[in-house]
PDB file of C-alpha atoms in Angstrom:
ATOM      1  CA  MET H 287      50.898 -10.353  15.013  1.00 50.00           C
ATOM      2  CA  ALA H 288      48.048  -8.934  17.077  1.00 50.00           C
ATOM      3  CA  ASP H 289      46.115  -8.423  13.864  1.00 51.00           C
ATOM      4  CA  ASN H 290      46.647 -12.084  12.860  1.00 50.00           C
ATOM      5  CA  ASN H 291      45.387 -13.304  16.266  1.00 50.00           C
ATOM      6  CA  ARG H 292      42.376 -11.025  16.030  1.00 50.00           C
ATOM      7  CA  LEU H 293      41.734 -12.291  12.494  1.00 46.00           C
ATOM      8  CA  ARG H 294      41.979 -15.949  13.644  1.00 49.00           C
ATOM      9  CA  ARG H 295      39.626 -15.325  16.583  1.00 50.00           C
ATOM     10  CA  SER H 296      37.245 -13.565  14.256  1.00 48.00           C
ATOM     11  CA  ALA H 297      37.322 -16.426  11.728  1.00 46.00           C
ATOM     12  CA  THR H 298      36.950 -19.032  14.494  1.00 46.00           C
ATOM     13  CA  GLY H 299      34.025 -17.129  16.017  1.00 49.00           C
ATOM     14  CA  ALA H 300      32.349 -16.825  12.623  1.00 46.00           C
ATOM     15  CA  ALA H 301      32.814 -20.542  11.944  1.00 46.00           C
ATOM     16  CA  LEU H 302      31.366 -21.478  15.338  1.00 46.00           C
ATOM     17  CA  GLY H 303      28.477 -19.081  14.739  1.00 47.00           C
ATOM     18  CA  LEU H 304      27.736 -20.711  11.387  1.00 45.00           C
ATOM     19  CA  VAL H 305      27.833 -24.187  12.922  1.00 45.00           C
ATOM     20  CA  GLY H 306      25.462 -23.065  15.679  1.00 48.00           C
ATOM     21  CA  LEU H 307      23.178 -21.399  13.156  1.00 46.00           C
ATOM     22  CA  ALA H 308      23.127 -24.490  10.950  1.00 46.00           C
ATOM     23  CA  ALA H 309      22.387 -26.720  13.931  1.00 46.00           C
ATOM     24  CA  SER H 310      19.527 -24.547  15.145  1.00 47.00           C
ATOM     25  CA  ALA H 311      18.118 -24.119  11.630  1.00 46.00           C
ATOM     26  CA  THR H 312      18.086 -27.840  10.906  1.00 47.00           C
ATOM     27  CA  THR H 313      16.960 -28.954  14.328  1.00 46.00           C
ATOM     28  CA  GLY H 314      14.635 -26.146  15.352  1.00 48.00           C
ATOM     29  CA  CYS H 315      16.863 -25.309  18.351  1.00 48.00           C
ATOM     30  CA  THR H 316      16.896 -28.946  19.491  1.00 49.00           C
ATOM     31  CA  ALA H 317      20.157 -30.647  20.306  1.00 51.00           C
ATOM     32  CA  ILE H 318      21.628 -32.654  17.436  1.00 50.00           C
ATOM     33  CA  HIS H 319      21.897 -35.806  19.580  1.00 52.00           C
ATOM     34  CA  ASP H 320      18.079 -35.814  19.870  1.00 51.00           C
ATOM     35  CA  PHE H 321      17.966 -36.737  16.183  1.00 47.00           C
ATOM     36  CA  MET H 322      20.269 -39.747  16.458  1.00 51.00           C
ATOM     37  CA  ASN H 323      19.518 -43.364  17.229  1.00 52.00           C
ATOM     38  CA  GLU H 324      21.024 -44.983  20.306  1.00 58.00           C
ATOM     39  CA  ASP H 325      23.966 -46.148  18.185  1.00 57.00           C
ATOM     40  CA  ARG H 326      24.550 -42.438  17.304  1.00 57.00           C
ATOM     41  CA  ALA H 327      23.625 -42.944  13.652  1.00 55.00           C
ATOM     42  CA  PRO H 328      21.486 -40.090  12.309  1.00 55.00           C
ATOM     43  CA  LEU H 329      17.793 -40.835  11.950  1.00 50.00           C
ATOM     44  CA  VAL H 330      16.574 -41.012   8.382  1.00 54.00           C
ATOM     45  CA  ALA H 331      13.248 -39.431   7.484  1.00 52.00           C
ATOM     46  CA  THR H 332      11.238 -40.605   4.522  1.00 54.00           C
ATOM     47  CA  VAL H 333       8.273 -38.943   2.867  1.00 57.00           C
ATOM     48  CA  ALA H 334       5.321 -41.090   1.888  1.00 55.00           C
ATOM     49  CA  PRO H 335       4.257 -40.690  -1.725  1.00 60.00           C
ATOM     50  CA  ILE H 336       1.044 -38.771  -2.379  1.00 54.00           C
ATOM     51  CA  PRO H 337      -1.625 -41.163  -3.640  1.00 51.00           C
ATOM     52  CA  GLU H 338      -2.948 -40.434  -7.087  1.00 56.00           C
ATOM     53  CA  ALA H 339      -6.529 -39.224  -7.298  1.00 47.00           C
ATOM     54  CA  ASP H 340      -9.041 -41.908  -8.109  1.00 47.00           C
ATOM     55  CA  GLU H 341     -12.063 -40.982 -10.189  1.00 51.00           C
ATOM     56  CA  GLY H 342     -14.287 -42.781  -7.679  1.00 47.00           C
ATOM     57  CA  GLN H 343     -13.070 -40.689  -4.735  1.00 48.00           C
ATOM     58  CA  PRO H 344     -14.845 -37.463  -3.767  1.00 51.00           C
ATOM     59  CA  THR H 345     -13.225 -34.259  -4.974  1.00 55.00           C
ATOM     60  CA  SER H 346     -11.452 -32.028  -2.488  1.00 75.00           C
ATOM     61  CA  SER H 347     -12.234 -28.805  -4.321  1.00 88.00           C
ATOM     62  CA  PHE H 348     -15.420 -26.809  -4.738  1.00 89.00           C
ATOM     63  CA  VAL H 349     -17.722 -27.678  -7.642  1.00 91.00           C
ATOM     64  CA  PRO H 350     -20.829 -25.494  -8.182  1.00 90.00           C
ATOM     65  CA  ALA H 351     -24.242 -27.108  -8.647  1.00 90.00           C
ATOM     66  CA  PRO H 352     -26.846 -26.094 -11.240  1.00 89.00           C
ATOM     67  CA  PRO H 353     -28.445 -22.708 -10.453  1.00 87.00           C
ATOM     68  CA  VAL H 354     -31.817 -22.466  -8.703  1.00 89.00           C
ATOM     69  CA  PRO H 355     -32.714 -18.741  -8.490  1.00 92.00           C
ATOM     70  CA  THR H 356     -34.497 -17.555  -5.331  1.00 92.00           C
ATOM     71  CA  THR H 357     -36.028 -14.115  -4.715  1.00 93.00           C
ATOM     72  CA  VAL H 358     -36.807 -12.782  -1.238  1.00 93.00           C
ATOM     73  CA  THR H 359     -39.466 -10.060  -1.209  1.00 90.00           C
ATOM     74  CA  GLU H 360     -40.898 -10.324   2.305  1.00 83.00           C
ATOM     75  CA  SER H 361     -39.477  -9.975   5.807  1.00 80.00           C
ATOM     76  CA  LEU H 362     -36.330  -8.184   4.654  1.00 85.00           C
ATOM     77  CA  VAL H 363     -36.086  -6.447   8.029  1.00 81.00           C
ATOM     78  CA  SER H 364     -35.991  -9.799   9.867  1.00 83.00           C
ATOM     79  CA  GLN H 365     -33.031 -10.885   7.687  1.00 85.00           C
ATOM     80  CA  PRO H 366     -34.197 -14.423   6.855  1.00 90.00           C
ATOM     81  CA  PRO H 367     -31.518 -16.931   5.831  1.00 93.00           C
ATOM     82  CA  VAL H 368     -31.720 -17.941   2.174  1.00 95.00           C
ATOM     83  CA  ASP H 369     -30.129 -21.049   0.659  1.00 96.00           C
ATOM     84  CA  ASP H 370     -28.087 -20.735  -2.524  1.00 96.00           C
ATOM     85  CA  ALA H 371     -28.284 -24.120  -4.268  1.00 95.00           C
ATOM     86  CA  GLN H 372     -25.549 -23.386  -6.799  1.00 95.00           C
ATOM     87  CA  LEU H 373     -22.906 -22.398  -4.232  1.00 96.00           C
ATOM     88  CA  ASN H 374     -24.346 -24.654  -1.494  1.00 96.00           C
ATOM     89  CA  CYS H 375     -24.245 -21.801   0.971  1.00 97.00           C
ATOM     90  CA  THR H 376     -26.703 -19.810   3.071  1.00 97.00           C
ATOM     91  CA  TRP H 377     -26.954 -16.038   2.687  1.00 97.00           C
ATOM     92  CA  ARG H 378     -28.366 -13.450   5.050  1.00 96.00           C
ATOM     93  CA  LEU H 379     -28.659  -9.801   4.017  1.00 96.00           C
ATOM     94  CA  GLN H 380     -27.564  -7.897   7.112  1.00 95.00           C
ATOM     95  CA  SER H 381     -27.716  -4.282   5.969  1.00 95.00           C
ATOM     96  CA  LEU H 382     -27.115  -1.593   3.408  1.00 96.00           C
ATOM     97  CA  ALA H 383     -25.343   1.102   5.408  1.00 96.00           C
ATOM     98  CA  TYR H 384     -23.548   4.353   4.678  1.00 96.00           C
ATOM     99  CA  GLY H 385     -19.927   3.921   3.594  1.00 94.00           C
ATOM    100  CA  ASN H 386     -17.006   5.388   5.521  1.00 90.00           C
ATOM    101  CA  LEU H 387     -15.679   7.447   2.617  1.00 92.00           C
ATOM    102  CA  ARG H 388     -18.576   7.565   0.153  1.00 93.00           C
ATOM    103  CA  GLY H 389     -21.578   5.618  -1.109  1.00 96.00           C
ATOM    104  CA  GLY H 390     -22.947   2.672   0.787  1.00 97.00           C
ATOM    105  CA  VAL H 391     -21.843  -0.750   1.985  1.00 97.00           C
ATOM    106  CA  VAL H 392     -23.827  -3.969   1.602  1.00 97.00           C
ATOM    107  CA  HIS H 393     -23.148  -6.428   4.440  1.00 97.00           C
ATOM    108  CA  LEU H 394     -23.945 -10.091   3.774  1.00 97.00           C
ATOM    109  CA  MET H 395     -23.500 -13.077   6.081  1.00 97.00           C
ATOM    110  CA  ILE H 396     -22.512 -16.262   4.282  1.00 98.00           C
ATOM    111  CA  THR H 397     -22.323 -19.819   5.626  1.00 98.00           C
ATOM    112  CA  ASN H 398     -20.442 -22.393   3.565  1.00 98.00           C
ATOM    113  CA  ASN H 399     -22.494 -25.613   3.655  1.00 97.00           C
ATOM    114  CA  ASN H 400     -19.920 -27.521   1.591  1.00 96.00           C
ATOM    115  CA  PRO H 401     -17.540 -30.163   2.992  1.00 96.00           C
ATOM    116  CA  VAL H 402     -14.708 -28.296   1.222  1.00 96.00           C
ATOM    117  CA  PRO H 403     -13.554 -24.647   1.292  1.00 97.00           C
ATOM    118  CA  LEU H 404     -15.497 -22.132  -0.794  1.00 97.00           C
ATOM    119  CA  PRO H 405     -12.985 -20.138  -2.883  1.00 96.00           C
ATOM    120  CA  PRO H 406     -13.424 -16.370  -3.325  1.00 96.00           C
ATOM    121  CA  SER H 407     -13.522 -16.846  -7.101  1.00 95.00           C
ATOM    122  CA  ALA H 408     -16.711 -18.954  -6.794  1.00 96.00           C
ATOM    123  CA  ILE H 409     -18.710 -16.018  -5.443  1.00 96.00           C
ATOM    124  CA  PRO H 410     -19.836 -13.679  -8.225  1.00 95.00           C
ATOM    125  CA  GLU H 411     -19.923  -9.925  -7.723  1.00 96.00           C
ATOM    126  CA  PRO H 412     -23.315  -8.714  -6.534  1.00 97.00           C
ATOM    127  CA  VAL H 413     -25.580  -6.688  -8.794  1.00 98.00           C
ATOM    128  CA  LEU H 414     -27.557  -3.861  -7.190  1.00 98.00           C
ATOM    129  CA  VAL H 415     -30.384  -2.337  -9.234  1.00 98.00           C
ATOM    130  CA  VAL H 416     -32.360   0.664  -7.930  1.00 98.00           C
ATOM    131  CA  ARG H 417     -35.625   1.979  -9.352  1.00 97.00           C
ATOM    132  CA  ASN H 418     -36.841   5.578  -9.319  1.00 95.00           C
ATOM    133  CA  PRO H 419     -40.518   6.589  -8.782  1.00 94.00           C
ATOM    134  CA  GLN H 420     -41.135   6.181 -12.521  1.00 95.00           C
ATOM    135  CA  GLY H 421     -39.878   2.589 -12.378  1.00 92.00           C
ATOM    136  CA  GLU H 422     -36.701   3.276 -14.368  1.00 96.00           C
ATOM    137  CA  GLU H 423     -33.878   0.963 -13.330  1.00 97.00           C
ATOM    138  CA  THR H 424     -30.244   1.891 -12.718  1.00 98.00           C
ATOM    139  CA  VAL H 425     -27.476  -0.646 -12.134  1.00 98.00           C
ATOM    140  CA  ILE H 426     -25.261   0.642  -9.327  1.00 98.00           C
ATOM    141  CA  ASP H 427     -21.489   0.373  -9.681  1.00 97.00           C
ATOM    142  CA  LEU H 428     -19.297  -1.293  -7.095  1.00 97.00           C
ATOM    143  CA  LEU H 429     -16.647   0.969  -5.572  1.00 97.00           C
ATOM    144  CA  ASP H 430     -13.044  -0.176  -5.351  1.00 95.00           C
ATOM    145  CA  GLU H 431     -11.054  -0.359  -2.123  1.00 93.00           C
ATOM    146  CA  GLN H 432      -9.151   2.849  -2.843  1.00 93.00           C
ATOM    147  CA  SER H 433     -12.256   5.000  -3.183  1.00 92.00           C
ATOM    148  CA  SER H 434     -14.326   3.282  -0.474  1.00 94.00           C
ATOM    149  CA  GLY H 435     -11.885   1.917   2.096  1.00 93.00           C
ATOM    150  CA  ILE H 436     -13.729  -1.443   1.860  1.00 94.00           C
ATOM    151  CA  VAL H 437     -12.302  -4.758   0.650  1.00 94.00           C
ATOM    152  CA  ASN H 438     -15.094  -6.163  -1.520  1.00 96.00           C
ATOM    153  CA  GLY H 439     -16.120  -9.773  -1.044  1.00 96.00           C
ATOM    154  CA  LEU H 440     -14.367 -12.796   0.325  1.00 95.00           C
ATOM    155  CA  ASP H 441     -10.588 -12.375   0.432  1.00 94.00           C
ATOM    156  CA  VAL H 442      -9.616 -15.923   1.485  1.00 96.00           C
ATOM    157  CA  PRO H 443     -11.371 -19.303   1.059  1.00 97.00           C
ATOM    158  CA  LEU H 444     -14.236 -19.865   3.488  1.00 97.00           C
ATOM    159  CA  GLY H 445     -13.738 -23.145   5.326  1.00 97.00           C
ATOM    160  CA  PRO H 446     -16.274 -25.981   5.383  1.00 97.00           C
ATOM    161  CA  HIS H 447     -19.376 -25.067   7.434  1.00 97.00           C
ATOM    162  CA  ALA H 448     -17.819 -21.713   8.399  1.00 98.00           C
ATOM    163  CA  THR H 449     -19.715 -18.413   8.563  1.00 98.00           C
ATOM    164  CA  THR H 450     -18.430 -14.915   7.904  1.00 98.00           C
ATOM    165  CA  THR H 451     -19.672 -11.469   6.942  1.00 97.00           C
ATOM    166  CA  ILE H 452     -18.567 -10.027   3.625  1.00 97.00           C
ATOM    167  CA  SER H 453     -19.040  -6.473   2.434  1.00 98.00           C
ATOM    168  CA  TYR H 454     -19.377  -4.734  -0.911  1.00 98.00           C
ATOM    169  CA  ALA H 455     -19.026  -0.976  -1.387  1.00 98.00           C
ATOM    170  CA  VAL H 456     -21.677   0.438  -3.734  1.00 98.00           C
ATOM    171  CA  ASP H 457     -22.004   3.845  -5.370  1.00 97.00           C
ATOM    172  CA  THR H 458     -25.318   4.741  -3.740  1.00 97.00           C
ATOM    173  CA  THR H 459     -26.695   5.416  -0.271  1.00 96.00           C
ATOM    174  CA  PRO H 460     -29.432   3.604   1.700  1.00 96.00           C
ATOM    175  CA  PRO H 461     -32.215   6.148   0.961  1.00 96.00           C
ATOM    176  CA  ASN H 462     -31.747   5.571  -2.786  1.00 96.00           C
ATOM    177  CA  ALA H 463     -32.397   1.827  -2.351  1.00 96.00           C
ATOM    178  CA  TYR H 464     -36.049   2.224  -1.304  1.00 95.00           C
ATOM    179  CA  ASP H 465     -37.052   0.146  -4.344  1.00 96.00           C
ATOM    180  CA  ALA H 466     -34.106  -2.058  -5.229  1.00 97.00           C
ATOM    181  CA  THR H 467     -32.963  -5.563  -6.072  1.00 97.00           C
ATOM    182  CA  LEU H 468     -29.680  -7.018  -4.851  1.00 98.00           C
ATOM    183  CA  THR H 469     -28.546 -10.252  -6.496  1.00 97.00           C
ATOM    184  CA  ILE H 470     -25.568 -12.407  -5.574  1.00 97.00           C
ATOM    185  CA  GLY H 471     -25.213 -16.001  -6.690  1.00 93.00           C
ATOM    186  CA  ASP H 472     -28.697 -17.540  -6.995  1.00 94.00           C
ATOM    187  CA  VAL H 473     -30.284 -15.221  -4.431  1.00 97.00           C
ATOM    188  CA  SER H 474     -32.036 -11.872  -4.929  1.00 97.00           C
ATOM    189  CA  TRP H 475     -33.519  -9.544  -2.319  1.00 96.00           C
ATOM    190  CA  GLN H 476     -36.143  -7.148  -3.628  1.00 96.00           C
ATOM    191  CA  GLY H 477     -37.759  -4.237  -1.802  1.00 95.00           C
ATOM    192  CA  ASN H 478     -36.639  -1.386   0.427  1.00 95.00           C
ATOM    193  CA  LEU H 479     -33.044  -2.447   1.052  1.00 95.00           C
ATOM    194  CA  GLY H 480     -32.325   0.813   2.871  1.00 91.00           C
ATOM    195  CA  GLN H 481     -34.435  -0.387   5.816  1.00 89.00           C
ATOM    196  CA  VAL H 482     -32.767  -3.763   6.280  1.00 87.00           C
TER     197      VAL H 482
END
C-alpha cells in the first residue's frame, strides 16, 4: 500500500513536472495567461510569407566584380591601404612575423566595402613568392592549423563595412622575405616584406 502511494505521488509529481516544463518551454517562462486574449481564447500567431525575389531588386549576397590587379612596391613600412576592386574591399598588410610554432604569419587587415557580408569562400588563399640573391623564385606553402597553431583566413562572413585582421601561416620566416611578393585577391605587395 505504501508502495502504491509512493508510486502515485511519483507519477503525479512527474506529470506536474512535465506540464511545468511544457509551459515554460512554450512560453519562455512567461505565464500562460499572458498569451490569451481578454476572453481567455489563446492568441493565434501567423507567419507572413517570404516575398519571392524580383530580378529588379538588388541581390543580398556577395557578387565579385571584374579583377583590377594592383601592385604596391613603395611605402610598405607605412602600411598603405589598398583597394581590391574585385572583392570591393580594402587591404592593409600589417606584418610578416614569426609564427608561434614554426614558420611565419602574415597579418592582413581587411575592410568589407560591400553592402552585404563578404563570405570566407570569396577570399582566395594568398600566394607568397620569395626570391633568392640570384633572382630564383620559390612559392612558399601555407601551413595548416595543426602545424602552425593559426587559423588561416576569414572563418566567418565579414559584415558590411566591417574591418578585421586575418592571418595566414606560411612556411618561411621574415628574414627570408627580403625580396618577396605577396598576392591576395587583386592586390600584390612586392619588396622586403620582412620589414613591414
